[in-house]
């Protein structure tokens, strides 16, 4: 069944939000906190090891209630059941959107065209498991009978960003295999990766859902040629595996049938790390950890599917994002994980969010006259503080922020962790509260060319009232990482539903590809 086609700006809730915005836009977060000493508790939602504090947002209970009405009027509930139920909600490509089935740990079947896809998913997972065990244990031998030491993932976009981000995020859980990523068509990228590798002990995982992507095929061919300088064709079977839906083209590349890891059309590239695209993750951290990642995602799926909107973390994140995007006119969001392990999270989310919701026609094909997908950026704190946070604190733009932090560090270096978390809390507090003239007076010393405190004052005052979410998680485990990624995936879904767009195609990237092919052919 098709998704409903409802213009959000024509809903009653939108009109109420418009009026409510006029009333609340000048209200300062300081006064919201002063007026309600239990604001933090009232605006915090808990789930497993997660505690998500929404209190530093420019919202009241009334805002939330209008936003929930917006979700109801745009029939989010019906959309959620179509999403999980395997309906063809990717209508422009005629496909279901079922990355959630890949981590379905329940016994419930998932039907695509009336066929339960769970047996096939489980079979593929066991193929990932046995292959991972063979390689990690050293039983899998290369063409000179040596065990594998290095793995190279060759892919781009969703066939690179997800595995690369997760392998980096779970570095603490890694085994002895060195995992590398080649994505850019820039020949220097591939050269830098292979220059120190030994073909006898390297496994290449070619990841391409379509197996037509110029970057991936070019890099794979270059690596194949490099490999064949020292090995013969028969050795390819021991060193090249592929992940794809296009089994014919993979076979033509010369990859052994038993080395093909299938994936499915109903998994979007940017949501594919849970599928065989996650093979490099499983190789890097072992199948058990990969499976925990899936379980964590599944638990967030269940929360999202079953929890009432007012207690539903992805729904709240999405609604508050819409509040800033469509009423305050914010154009960007910054993602600030206070963990070096998550430094690549925002690069991953850029594709997930911007490729999904960067759309300007609605589900009816009509031009949209309201803002859709946000521009997403960010990197690990505290480095971000010494780079771009000046603009977030005192610039002219309102940039909602997601602070992501962990109660425990992995190596337990308490002094570092306490300093890290002091910064984590300080940033969101500074953004929310700012610093008033009176507070500046108390500690102002005259600097530079200024001969009076009054003249220096404007530069030292912080307006504050800058919103943020605080996502506090007990510890960076594979399972919690799975929940975190799944949380953002569902935020994307909810926003796409409310904006009345199709989130699961990406035609916007095709024109550039076509032109590049033409320019190359006519060079
Ligand atoms: O896995 P493939 O088919 O090589 O595609 C790679 C990427 O290209 C895109 O289609 C966009 O360029 C992404 O959606 C996808 O993740």
PDB file of C-alpha atoms in Angstrom, residues 128 132 136 151 153 160-168 170 173-175 177 179 181 205 272-287 289-291 293-294 478 481 485:
ATOM      1  CA  UNK A 128      29.121 -14.233   6.962  1.00  0.00           C
ATOM      2  CA  UNK A 132      34.591 -14.564   9.201  1.00  0.00           C
ATOM      3  CA  UNK A 136      40.026 -14.626  11.568  1.00  0.00           C
ATOM      4  CA  UNK A 151      41.429  -6.833   4.360  1.00  0.00           C
ATOM      5  CA  UNK A 153      37.040  -2.986   1.395  1.00  0.00           C
ATOM      6  CA  UNK A 160      32.056   2.307   2.206  1.00  0.00           C
ATOM      7  CA  UNK A 161      30.889   4.927   4.708  1.00  0.00           C
ATOM      8  CA  UNK A 162      28.942   2.580   6.998  1.00  0.00           C
ATOM      9  CA  UNK A 163      31.570  -0.170   7.276  1.00  0.00           C
ATOM     10  CA  UNK A 164      34.379   2.391   7.540  1.00  0.00           C
ATOM     11  CA  UNK A 165      32.611   4.322  10.299  1.00  0.00           C
ATOM     12  CA  UNK A 166      31.702   1.192  12.284  1.00  0.00           C
ATOM     13  CA  UNK A 167      35.156  -0.406  11.973  1.00  0.00           C
ATOM     14  CA  UNK A 168      36.641   2.825  13.314  1.00  0.00           C
ATOM     15  CA  UNK A 170      34.615  -0.419  17.225  1.00  0.00           C
ATOM     16  CA  UNK A 173      36.907  -4.623  19.840  1.00  0.00           C
ATOM     17  CA  UNK A 174      39.096  -5.343  16.839  1.00  0.00           C
ATOM     18  CA  UNK A 175      41.092  -8.496  16.164  1.00  0.00           C
ATOM     19  CA  UNK A 177      43.235  -8.120  10.912  1.00  0.00           C
ATOM     20  CA  UNK A 179      41.111  -3.403   7.576  1.00  0.00           C
ATOM     21  CA  UNK A 181      39.087   1.182   2.770  1.00  0.00           C
ATOM     22  CA  UNK A 205      36.117  -7.362  -0.500  1.00  0.00           C
ATOM     23  CA  UNK A 272      23.172  -1.450   4.086  1.00  0.00           C
ATOM     24  CA  UNK A 273      25.835  -1.923   6.759  1.00  0.00           C
ATOM     25  CA  UNK A 274      23.539  -4.481   8.422  1.00  0.00           C
ATOM     26  CA  UNK A 275      23.633  -6.666   5.319  1.00  0.00           C
ATOM     27  CA  UNK A 276      26.553  -8.447   3.675  1.00  0.00           C
ATOM     28  CA  UNK A 277      27.929  -4.922   3.124  1.00  0.00           C
ATOM     29  CA  UNK A 278      28.923  -5.291   6.777  1.00  0.00           C
ATOM     30  CA  UNK A 279      31.273  -8.173   5.928  1.00  0.00           C
ATOM     31  CA  UNK A 280      34.351  -5.994   6.562  1.00  0.00           C
ATOM     32  CA  UNK A 281      32.889  -5.091   9.971  1.00  0.00           C
ATOM     33  CA  UNK A 282      32.431  -8.738  10.835  1.00  0.00           C
ATOM     34  CA  UNK A 283      35.983  -9.494   9.699  1.00  0.00           C
ATOM     35  CA  UNK A 284      37.379  -6.609  11.745  1.00  0.00           C
ATOM     36  CA  UNK A 285      35.592  -7.257  15.045  1.00  0.00           C
ATOM     37  CA  UNK A 286      34.426 -10.853  14.718  1.00  0.00           C
ATOM     38  CA  UNK A 287      30.935 -12.155  13.982  1.00  0.00           C
ATOM     39  CA  UNK A 289      30.349  -8.321  17.818  1.00  0.00           C
ATOM     40  CA  UNK A 290      28.764  -7.795  14.394  1.00  0.00           C
ATOM     41  CA  UNK A 291      25.738  -9.699  15.613  1.00  0.00           C
ATOM     42  CA  UNK A 293      25.550  -4.476  16.531  1.00  0.00           C
ATOM     43  CA  UNK A 294      22.500  -5.953  14.777  1.00  0.00           C
ATOM     44  CA  UNK A 478      28.685  -2.845  19.512  1.00  0.00           C
ATOM     45  CA  UNK A 481      26.410   1.636  18.504  1.00  0.00           C
ATOM     46  CA  UNK A 485      22.712   4.252  14.168  1.00  0.00           C
TER      47      UNK A 485
END
